[in-house]
mmCIF file of C-alpha atoms in Angstrom:
data_model
loop_
_atom_site.group_PDB
_atom_site.id
_atom_site.type_symbol
_atom_site.label_atom_id
_atom_site.label_comp_id
_atom_site.label_asym_id
_atom_site.label_seq_id
_atom_site.Cartn_x
_atom_site.Cartn_y
_atom_site.Cartn_z
ATOM 1 C CA MET E 1 -50.466 88.295 176.005
ATOM 2 C CA MET E 2 -49.406 84.942 176.290
ATOM 3 C CA ASP E 3 -48.489 83.842 172.729
ATOM 4 C CA PHE E 4 -50.444 80.338 173.071
ATOM 5 C CA ALA E 5 -49.256 79.917 169.885
ATOM 6 C CA SER E 6 -46.071 79.287 171.457
ATOM 7 C CA VAL E 7 -47.617 77.600 174.611
ATOM 8 C CA PHE E 8 -49.710 75.743 172.406
ATOM 9 C CA GLY E 9 -46.643 74.099 170.094
ATOM 10 C CA MET E 10 -44.354 73.509 173.276
ATOM 11 C CA ILE E 11 -46.836 71.209 175.131
ATOM 12 C CA ALA E 12 -48.912 69.969 171.967
ATOM 13 C CA GLY E 13 -45.045 68.208 170.865
ATOM 14 C CA ILE E 14 -44.490 66.965 174.525
ATOM 15 C CA GLY E 15 -48.216 65.659 174.742
ATOM 16 C CA ALA E 16 -47.374 63.879 171.628
ATOM 17 C CA LEU E 17 -44.024 62.109 172.875
ATOM 18 C CA VAL E 18 -46.031 61.016 176.365
ATOM 19 C CA THR E 19 -49.212 60.032 174.587
ATOM 20 C CA ALA E 20 -46.951 57.561 172.010
ATOM 21 C CA PHE E 21 -45.016 56.461 174.536
ATOM 22 C CA VAL E 22 -48.783 55.398 177.027
ATOM 23 C CA LEU E 23 -49.894 53.746 173.571
ATOM 24 C CA GLU E 24 -47.459 51.480 172.894
ATOM 25 C CA GLY E 25 -47.523 50.689 175.962
ATOM 26 C CA GLY E 26 -45.588 52.449 177.969
ATOM 27 C CA ASP E 27 -45.850 53.212 182.030
ATOM 28 C CA ILE E 28 -45.614 57.334 181.709
ATOM 29 C CA TYR E 29 -43.999 57.005 185.119
ATOM 30 C CA ALA E 30 -41.068 55.836 183.645
ATOM 31 C CA LEU E 31 -40.586 58.578 181.854
ATOM 32 C CA PHE E 32 -39.709 60.875 185.123
ATOM 33 C CA GLN E 33 -36.475 60.345 186.285
ATOM 34 C CA GLY E 34 -34.531 62.728 187.950
ATOM 35 C CA THR E 35 -31.498 61.914 187.781
ATOM 36 C CA ALA E 36 -31.685 62.114 184.329
ATOM 37 C CA ALA E 37 -33.148 65.169 184.486
ATOM 38 C CA LEU E 38 -30.824 66.888 186.569
ATOM 39 C CA ILE E 39 -28.149 66.193 184.746
ATOM 40 C CA VAL E 40 -29.851 66.713 181.650
ATOM 41 C CA PHE E 41 -30.890 70.577 182.367
ATOM 42 C CA GLY E 42 -28.818 71.103 184.965
ATOM 43 C CA GLY E 43 -25.674 70.106 182.428
ATOM 44 C CA THR E 44 -26.564 72.239 179.554
ATOM 45 C CA PHE E 45 -27.231 75.995 181.888
ATOM 46 C CA ALA E 46 -23.977 74.645 182.614
ATOM 47 C CA ALA E 47 -22.433 74.295 179.279
ATOM 48 C CA THR E 48 -24.512 77.021 178.064
ATOM 49 C CA ALA E 49 -22.960 79.870 181.160
ATOM 50 C CA VAL E 50 -20.178 78.924 180.323
ATOM 51 C CA GLY E 51 -19.985 80.756 177.135
ATOM 52 C CA LEU E 52 -21.982 83.776 178.652
ATOM 53 C CA SER E 53 -21.017 87.235 180.780
ATOM 54 C CA ARG E 54 -22.961 87.838 183.723
ATOM 55 C CA ASP E 55 -24.897 90.061 182.282
ATOM 56 C CA GLN E 56 -26.155 87.601 179.250
ATOM 57 C CA ILE E 57 -27.043 85.225 182.515
ATOM 58 C CA LEU E 58 -29.185 87.157 184.386
ATOM 59 C CA ALA E 59 -31.152 88.265 181.039
ATOM 60 C CA ILE E 60 -32.667 85.079 180.268
ATOM 61 C CA PRO E 61 -35.653 85.257 182.310
ATOM 62 C CA ALA E 62 -36.504 88.483 180.552
ATOM 63 C CA LEU E 63 -35.670 86.508 176.688
ATOM 64 C CA LEU E 64 -38.756 84.334 177.582
ATOM 65 C CA LYS E 65 -40.470 87.002 178.370
ATOM 66 C CA VAL E 66 -40.083 88.356 174.537
ATOM 67 C CA ALA E 67 -40.120 84.550 173.311
ATOM 68 C CA PHE E 68 -43.564 83.987 175.649
ATOM 69 C CA LEU E 69 -45.434 87.190 176.157
ATOM 70 C CA GLY E 70 -43.630 90.193 173.473
ATOM 71 C CA LYS E 71 -46.152 92.411 171.901
ATOM 72 C CA THR E 72 -45.736 93.196 169.491
ATOM 73 C CA LYS E 73 -46.324 96.775 167.647
ATOM 74 C CA ASP E 74 -49.330 97.594 165.047
ATOM 75 C CA PRO E 75 -47.431 98.550 162.084
ATOM 76 C CA HIS E 76 -50.871 99.942 160.570
ATOM 77 C CA ARG E 77 -51.375 101.752 163.613
ATOM 78 C CA LEU E 78 -48.058 103.197 163.344
ATOM 79 C CA ILE E 79 -48.207 104.055 159.575
ATOM 80 C CA ARG E 80 -51.224 106.078 160.431
ATOM 81 C CA ASP E 81 -49.701 107.663 162.838
ATOM 82 C CA LEU E 82 -47.099 109.376 160.680
ATOM 83 C CA VAL E 83 -49.073 109.785 158.050
ATOM 84 C CA GLU E 84 -51.330 112.121 160.615
ATOM 85 C CA LEU E 85 -47.516 113.543 161.178
ATOM 86 C CA ALA E 86 -46.686 114.200 158.009
ATOM 87 C CA GLY E 87 -50.199 115.821 157.318
ATOM 88 C CA THR E 88 -49.444 118.189 160.489
ATOM 89 C CA ALA E 89 -45.737 119.375 159.530
ATOM 90 C CA ARG E 90 -47.108 120.271 155.920
ATOM 91 C CA LYS E 91 -49.469 122.493 156.777
ATOM 92 C CA GLU E 92 -47.736 123.883 159.969
ATOM 93 C CA GLY E 93 -44.058 122.883 159.795
ATOM 94 C CA LEU E 94 -41.537 120.551 161.321
ATOM 95 C CA LEU E 95 -41.961 122.319 164.881
ATOM 96 C CA ALA E 96 -44.825 121.596 165.239
ATOM 97 C CA LEU E 97 -45.155 118.338 165.706
ATOM 98 C CA GLU E 98 -43.011 119.025 169.284
ATOM 99 C CA GLU E 99 -46.417 119.243 170.193
ATOM 100 C CA ARG E 100 -47.215 115.220 169.412
ATOM 101 C CA ILE E 101 -43.512 114.009 171.123
ATOM 102 C CA GLU E 102 -44.853 112.564 174.180
ATOM 103 C CA GLU E 103 -48.086 110.831 172.884
ATOM 104 C CA PHE E 104 -45.587 108.371 171.336
ATOM 105 C CA GLU E 105 -44.722 105.459 173.866
ATOM 106 C CA ASP E 106 -41.797 104.111 171.319
ATOM 107 C CA PRO E 107 -38.364 106.008 172.524
ATOM 108 C CA PHE E 108 -37.089 105.536 169.066
ATOM 109 C CA MET E 109 -40.025 106.812 167.344
ATOM 110 C CA LYS E 110 -39.897 109.510 169.926
ATOM 111 C CA GLN E 111 -36.129 109.750 168.785
ATOM 112 C CA GLY E 112 -36.646 110.242 164.880
ATOM 113 C CA ILE E 113 -39.481 112.877 165.538
ATOM 114 C CA GLN E 114 -36.825 115.218 168.396
ATOM 115 C CA LEU E 115 -33.943 114.882 165.122
ATOM 116 C CA ILE E 116 -36.219 116.387 162.470
ATOM 117 C CA VAL E 117 -38.031 118.743 165.130
ATOM 118 C CA ASP E 118 -34.361 119.863 166.243
ATOM 119 C CA GLY E 119 -33.081 120.353 162.275
ATOM 120 C CA VAL E 120 -30.532 117.487 162.130
ATOM 121 C CA ASP E 121 -29.097 116.972 158.543
ATOM 122 C CA PRO E 122 -31.491 113.756 157.170
ATOM 123 C CA GLU E 123 -28.931 112.626 156.248
ATOM 124 C CA LEU E 124 -27.691 112.361 159.722
ATOM 125 C CA VAL E 125 -30.654 111.323 161.138
ATOM 126 C CA ARG E 126 -30.450 108.231 159.004
ATOM 127 C CA THR E 127 -27.061 107.363 160.172
ATOM 128 C CA MET E 128 -27.829 107.590 163.891
ATOM 129 C CA LEU E 129 -31.324 105.861 163.728
ATOM 130 C CA GLU E 130 -29.803 103.158 161.523
ATOM 131 C CA THR E 131 -26.811 103.105 163.778
ATOM 132 C CA ASP E 132 -29.070 101.969 166.340
ATOM 133 C CA VAL E 133 -31.152 99.285 165.068
ATOM 134 C CA GLN E 134 -27.706 98.031 164.087
ATOM 135 C CA PHE E 135 -27.228 97.161 167.681
ATOM 136 C CA LEU E 136 -30.286 95.872 168.587
ATOM 137 C CA GLU E 137 -30.031 93.413 165.781
ATOM 138 C CA ASN E 138 -26.705 92.626 167.700
ATOM 139 C CA ARG E 139 -28.313 92.716 170.901
ATOM 140 C CA HIS E 140 -30.845 89.801 169.559
ATOM 141 C CA ARG E 141 -28.613 88.070 167.706
ATOM 142 C CA GLN E 142 -26.693 87.612 171.186
ATOM 143 C CA GLY E 143 -30.237 86.172 172.575
ATOM 144 C CA VAL E 144 -30.940 84.477 170.635
ATOM 145 C CA ALA E 145 -27.619 82.044 170.078
ATOM 146 C CA ILE E 146 -27.911 81.579 174.024
ATOM 147 C CA PHE E 147 -30.913 79.214 172.974
ATOM 148 C CA GLU E 148 -28.819 77.864 170.015
ATOM 149 C CA ALA E 149 -25.794 76.517 171.931
ATOM 150 C CA ALA E 150 -28.261 75.006 174.506
ATOM 151 C CA GLY E 151 -30.425 73.377 171.976
ATOM 152 C CA GLY E 152 -26.470 71.944 171.111
ATOM 153 C CA TYR E 153 -25.697 70.898 174.327
ATOM 154 C CA ALA E 154 -28.741 69.070 175.039
ATOM 155 C CA PRO E 155 -28.319 66.080 173.533
ATOM 156 C CA THR E 156 -24.754 65.764 174.388
ATOM 157 C CA MET E 157 -26.099 66.325 177.804
ATOM 158 C CA GLY E 158 -28.416 63.245 177.036
ATOM 159 C CA ILE E 159 -26.144 60.767 175.887
ATOM 160 C CA ILE E 160 -24.122 61.450 178.968
ATOM 161 C CA GLY E 161 -26.333 60.909 181.258
ATOM 162 C CA THR E 162 -26.993 57.352 179.117
ATOM 163 C CA VAL E 163 -23.756 56.610 178.929
ATOM 164 C CA MET E 164 -22.987 56.979 183.147
ATOM 165 C CA GLY E 165 -26.060 55.188 183.516
ATOM 166 C CA LEU E 166 -24.608 52.449 181.605
ATOM 167 C CA VAL E 167 -21.903 52.028 183.274
ATOM 168 C CA HIS E 168 -24.273 51.673 186.632
ATOM 169 C CA VAL E 169 -25.976 48.840 184.684
ATOM 170 C CA LEU E 170 -22.658 47.409 183.920
ATOM 171 C CA SER E 171 -21.738 47.346 187.184
ATOM 172 C CA ASN E 172 -24.969 44.999 188.535
ATOM 173 C CA LEU E 173 -24.529 42.182 185.949
ATOM 174 C CA SER E 174 -25.248 39.890 188.266
ATOM 175 C CA ASP E 175 -29.109 41.083 188.830
ATOM 176 C CA ILE E 176 -30.240 40.175 186.003
ATOM 177 C CA GLN E 177 -34.177 40.702 186.476
ATOM 178 C CA SER E 178 -33.235 44.354 186.711
ATOM 179 C CA LEU E 179 -30.580 44.804 183.679
ATOM 180 C CA GLY E 180 -33.947 45.707 181.498
ATOM 181 C CA PRO E 181 -35.351 48.144 183.886
ATOM 182 C CA LEU E 182 -32.193 49.952 184.387
ATOM 183 C CA ILE E 183 -31.144 50.097 180.374
ATOM 184 C CA ALA E 184 -34.358 51.703 180.136
ATOM 185 C CA THR E 185 -33.813 54.106 182.842
ATOM 186 C CA ALA E 186 -29.999 55.386 181.289
ATOM 187 C CA PHE E 187 -31.829 56.439 177.935
ATOM 188 C CA ILE E 188 -34.318 58.775 179.650
ATOM 189 C CA ALA E 189 -31.218 60.911 179.503
ATOM 190 C CA THR E 190 -31.151 61.164 176.209
ATOM 191 C CA LEU E 191 -34.947 61.335 175.618
ATOM 192 C CA TYR E 192 -34.896 63.899 177.931
ATOM 193 C CA GLY E 193 -31.510 65.764 175.524
ATOM 194 C CA VAL E 194 -32.870 65.283 172.096
ATOM 195 C CA ALA E 195 -36.240 66.364 173.636
ATOM 196 C CA SER E 196 -36.019 69.462 175.102
ATOM 197 C CA ALA E 197 -33.809 70.557 171.996
ATOM 198 C CA ASN E 198 -35.780 70.443 169.146
ATOM 199 C CA LEU E 199 -39.310 70.897 172.097
ATOM 200 C CA ILE E 200 -37.894 74.209 173.463
ATOM 201 C CA TYR E 201 -34.296 75.698 173.480
ATOM 202 C CA PHE E 202 -34.466 75.523 169.169
ATOM 203 C CA PRO E 203 -38.171 76.084 169.270
ATOM 204 C CA ILE E 204 -37.546 79.236 171.572
ATOM 205 C CA ALA E 205 -34.496 80.850 169.582
ATOM 206 C CA THR E 206 -37.002 80.637 166.374
ATOM 207 C CA LYS E 207 -39.295 82.908 168.081
ATOM 208 C CA LEU E 208 -36.642 84.892 169.279
ATOM 209 C CA LYS E 209 -35.734 85.736 165.827
ATOM 210 C CA LEU E 210 -38.912 86.142 164.566
ATOM 211 C CA ARG E 211 -39.377 88.551 167.486
ATOM 212 C CA SER E 212 -36.445 90.772 165.876
ATOM 213 C CA ASP E 213 -37.243 90.592 162.244
ATOM 214 C CA GLU E 214 -40.956 92.254 163.557
ATOM 215 C CA GLU E 215 -39.258 94.941 165.812
ATOM 216 C CA ILE E 216 -36.099 95.669 163.178
ATOM 217 C CA MET E 217 -38.840 95.755 160.551
ATOM 218 C CA ILE E 218 -40.754 98.139 162.330
ATOM 219 C CA ARG E 219 -37.810 100.443 162.855
ATOM 220 C CA GLU E 220 -37.213 100.718 159.456
ATOM 221 C CA LEU E 221 -40.792 101.802 158.996
ATOM 222 C CA ILE E 222 -40.040 104.565 161.179
ATOM 223 C CA ILE E 223 -37.155 105.394 159.677
ATOM 224 C CA GLU E 224 -38.383 105.637 155.907
ATOM 225 C CA GLY E 225 -41.264 107.391 157.579
ATOM 226 C CA VAL E 226 -39.757 110.055 159.527
ATOM 227 C CA LEU E 227 -36.881 110.889 156.789
ATOM 228 C CA SER E 228 -39.961 111.514 154.738
ATOM 229 C CA ILE E 229 -41.948 113.607 157.146
ATOM 230 C CA GLN E 230 -38.568 115.937 157.448
ATOM 231 C CA ALA E 231 -38.308 116.045 153.323
ATOM 232 C CA GLY E 232 -42.155 117.082 153.396
ATOM 233 C CA GLU E 233 -43.614 113.902 151.341
ATOM 234 C CA ASN E 234 -47.351 114.270 150.688
ATOM 235 C CA PRO E 235 -48.708 112.384 153.217
ATOM 236 C CA THR E 236 -51.067 110.839 150.957
ATOM 237 C CA LEU E 237 -48.385 109.331 148.619
ATOM 238 C CA LEU E 238 -45.898 108.291 151.892
ATOM 239 C CA GLY E 239 -49.019 106.083 153.125
ATOM 240 C CA GLN E 240 -48.569 104.006 150.091
ATOM 241 C CA LYS E 241 -44.406 103.953 150.332
ATOM 242 C CA LEU E 242 -44.790 102.941 153.671
ATOM 243 C CA LYS E 243 -47.436 99.608 152.944
ATOM 244 C CA ALA E 244 -44.493 97.561 150.719
ATOM 245 C CA PHE E 245 -43.344 97.164 154.308
ATOM 246 C CA LEU E 246 -46.221 95.538 155.369
ATOM 247 C CA PRO E 247 -46.894 91.474 153.503
ATOM 248 C CA PRO E 248 -49.297 91.641 151.169
ATOM 249 C CA LYS E 249 -52.299 90.138 153.707
ATOM 250 C CA TRP E 250 -51.559 93.132 155.526
ATOM 251 C CA ARG E 251 -51.031 95.748 153.250
ATOM 252 C CA GLU E 252 -55.031 94.390 151.896
ATOM 253 C CA ILE E 253 -56.260 94.922 155.921
ATOM 254 C CA GLU E 254 -55.082 98.736 155.630
ATOM 255 C CA GLU E 255 -56.401 99.161 152.558
ATOM 256 C CA ARG E 256 -60.578 98.023 154.003
ATOM 257 C CA LYS E 257 -58.842 100.631 156.213
ATOM 258 C CA GLY E 258 -58.788 103.221 154.722
ATOM 259 C CA ASP E 259 -61.437 102.396 152.633
ATOM 260 C CA SER E 260 -63.521 102.114 155.232
ATOM 261 C CA ARG E 261 -61.943 105.603 157.037
ATOM 262 C CA GLU E 262 -62.668 107.323 153.753
ATOM 263 C CA ALA E 263 -67.052 106.481 153.840
ATOM 264 C CA ALA E 264 -67.049 107.606 157.426
#
């Protein structure tokens, strides 16, 4: 599903700038300058691409999809699944979990359960899963860096566009009446650069950081749950322990759901 908070925030920010400009008496059509857009957006993309590999450039659409269409896993359901698996393991043994592996869509969850079913040493299980999380975090950090770099280049490209426009203005000083509109047009490039950095690139980088933090939290929860199942911990105690990964508000939600299930 579309992340409406991200889309709404971006549209609201751009809309606020345009509305304020019009309320001050500006002509909305003056904000649309093809050459300024080409310099700022084209230049920003080119400057950012210089520091990227081919694979990183091709991954940009996927990063945008994560930012705007990213699906957050439900930690409440995950805790319930792990508690249920812990109960099965205590009653029927770890081998009984092998039949449940294909029920989970998350490859990381499948990997963790498969490792403990195969009887891998707990320390090795932790090391393998934590290594996976570390590489995941590195990949996410690289994705965030792409948009942070773009946010840094965009204002500079805007200034370059403005300087180019002013050079054109100064070369035509004989036409005094056109100086005002030409200077205004030149500064549109600076507006594009600063606005795109602070309303597009940096917000996308922030959203990707949030997505990364959420996914890492989920994986750390899975690691703790899998190792606890392997150690044969009590399912009820496991559920209480895993709630520590949740923010206080989410813990209250989980407790209310638990009370509802007990009442039923």
